[in-house]
Amino acid sequence: MATASGEIVFTDISNQDEVYQAINHLLIARQDARSSVVAQEPQPSVPDELKQYKELLDGGVITQEEFDEKKRRLLGL
């Protein structure tokens, strides 16, 4: 039964505390799952990664061979 405040009252359940604890546990787990999804950094796309490696190549930070290897890995070749 729901009260005017929106609170749900379990009247005919003998183990009310167990039900409350189970629901509370599930709500906390759902909140934690949502928090971890929000906190994750988006993965860069393949074209974005290729562009970054190309900039490193052009800047002399990596060699042509290193660039080619990264490109093959990203493209699954």
mmCIF file of C-alpha atoms in Angstrom:
data_model
loop_
_atom_site.group_PDB
_atom_site.id
_atom_site.type_symbol
_atom_site.label_atom_id
_atom_site.label_comp_id
_atom_site.label_asym_id
_atom_site.label_seq_id
_atom_site.Cartn_x
_atom_site.Cartn_y
_atom_site.Cartn_z
ATOM 1 C CA MET A 1 0.000 0.000 0.000
ATOM 2 C CA ALA A 2 1.328 3.492 -0.866
ATOM 3 C CA THR A 3 0.954 6.433 1.479
ATOM 4 C CA ALA A 4 0.299 10.054 0.566
ATOM 5 C CA SER A 5 4.049 10.751 0.767
ATOM 6 C CA GLY A 6 4.765 8.055 -1.811
ATOM 7 C CA GLU A 7 6.194 5.685 0.781
ATOM 8 C CA ILE A 8 5.323 2.030 0.263
ATOM 9 C CA VAL A 9 4.115 0.208 3.359
ATOM 10 C CA PHE A 10 4.257 -3.585 3.506
ATOM 11 C CA THR A 11 1.497 -4.638 5.872
ATOM 12 C CA ASP A 12 1.077 -8.401 5.361
ATOM 13 C CA ILE A 13 4.743 -9.378 5.147
ATOM 14 C CA SER A 14 6.259 -11.072 8.179
ATOM 15 C CA ASN A 15 9.880 -10.389 7.141
ATOM 16 C CA GLN A 16 9.574 -6.664 6.422
ATOM 17 C CA ASP A 17 13.152 -5.947 7.461
ATOM 18 C CA GLU A 18 14.536 -8.540 5.029
ATOM 19 C CA VAL A 19 12.455 -7.132 2.184
ATOM 20 C CA TYR A 20 13.576 -3.599 3.029
ATOM 21 C CA GLN A 21 17.243 -4.646 3.154
ATOM 22 C CA ALA A 22 16.974 -6.524 -0.177
ATOM 23 C CA ILE A 23 15.331 -3.575 -1.933
ATOM 24 C CA ASN A 24 17.822 -1.136 -0.417
ATOM 25 C CA HIS A 25 20.726 -3.329 -1.549
ATOM 26 C CA LEU A 26 19.357 -3.480 -5.119
ATOM 27 C CA LEU A 27 18.809 0.280 -5.266
ATOM 28 C CA ILE A 28 22.356 0.977 -4.075
ATOM 29 C CA ALA A 29 23.781 -1.515 -6.594
ATOM 30 C CA ARG A 30 21.814 0.148 -9.404
ATOM 31 C CA GLN A 31 23.046 3.582 -8.330
ATOM 32 C CA ASP A 32 26.653 2.329 -8.229
ATOM 33 C CA ALA A 33 26.287 0.820 -11.710
ATOM 34 C CA ARG A 34 25.006 4.117 -13.096
ATOM 35 C CA SER A 35 27.834 6.025 -11.413
ATOM 36 C CA SER A 36 30.476 3.790 -12.954
ATOM 37 C CA VAL A 37 28.974 4.243 -16.424
ATOM 38 C CA VAL A 38 28.993 8.021 -16.046
ATOM 39 C CA ALA A 39 32.594 8.032 -14.822
ATOM 40 C CA GLN A 40 33.964 6.116 -17.810
ATOM 41 C CA GLU A 41 35.831 8.080 -20.427
ATOM 42 C CA PRO A 42 34.473 7.703 -23.949
ATOM 43 C CA GLN A 43 36.735 5.632 -26.197
ATOM 44 C CA PRO A 44 38.247 7.553 -29.113
ATOM 45 C CA SER A 45 37.136 6.473 -32.574
ATOM 46 C CA VAL A 46 39.528 4.750 -34.956
ATOM 47 C CA PRO A 47 39.825 7.838 -37.196
ATOM 48 C CA ASP A 48 40.577 9.993 -34.131
ATOM 49 C CA GLU A 49 43.278 7.595 -32.964
ATOM 50 C CA LEU A 50 44.805 7.445 -36.428
ATOM 51 C CA LYS A 51 44.868 11.232 -36.530
ATOM 52 C CA GLN A 52 46.648 11.345 -33.164
ATOM 53 C CA TYR A 53 49.262 8.820 -34.308
ATOM 54 C CA LYS A 54 49.733 10.743 -37.568
ATOM 55 C CA GLU A 55 50.380 13.907 -35.572
ATOM 56 C CA LEU A 56 52.967 12.006 -33.494
ATOM 57 C CA LEU A 57 54.572 10.739 -36.693
ATOM 58 C CA ASP A 58 54.638 14.212 -38.248
ATOM 59 C CA GLY A 59 56.128 15.619 -35.053
ATOM 60 C CA GLY A 60 58.896 13.035 -35.044
ATOM 61 C CA VAL A 61 57.721 11.426 -31.819
ATOM 62 C CA ILE A 62 57.184 8.001 -33.395
ATOM 63 C CA THR A 63 58.754 6.343 -36.436
ATOM 64 C CA GLN A 64 57.021 5.384 -39.674
ATOM 65 C CA GLU A 65 57.250 1.736 -38.611
ATOM 66 C CA GLU A 66 55.554 2.478 -35.286
ATOM 67 C CA PHE A 67 52.826 4.414 -37.071
ATOM 68 C CA ASP A 68 52.288 1.585 -39.553
ATOM 69 C CA GLU A 69 52.021 -0.947 -36.736
ATOM 70 C CA LYS A 70 49.478 1.184 -34.842
ATOM 71 C CA LYS A 71 47.507 1.660 -38.063
ATOM 72 C CA ARG A 72 47.453 -2.085 -38.773
ATOM 73 C CA ARG A 73 46.312 -2.805 -35.205
ATOM 74 C CA LEU A 74 43.542 -0.194 -35.300
ATOM 75 C CA LEU A 75 42.285 -1.344 -38.684
ATOM 76 C CA GLY A 76 42.489 -5.021 -37.727
ATOM 77 C CA LEU A 77 44.854 -5.885 -40.557
#
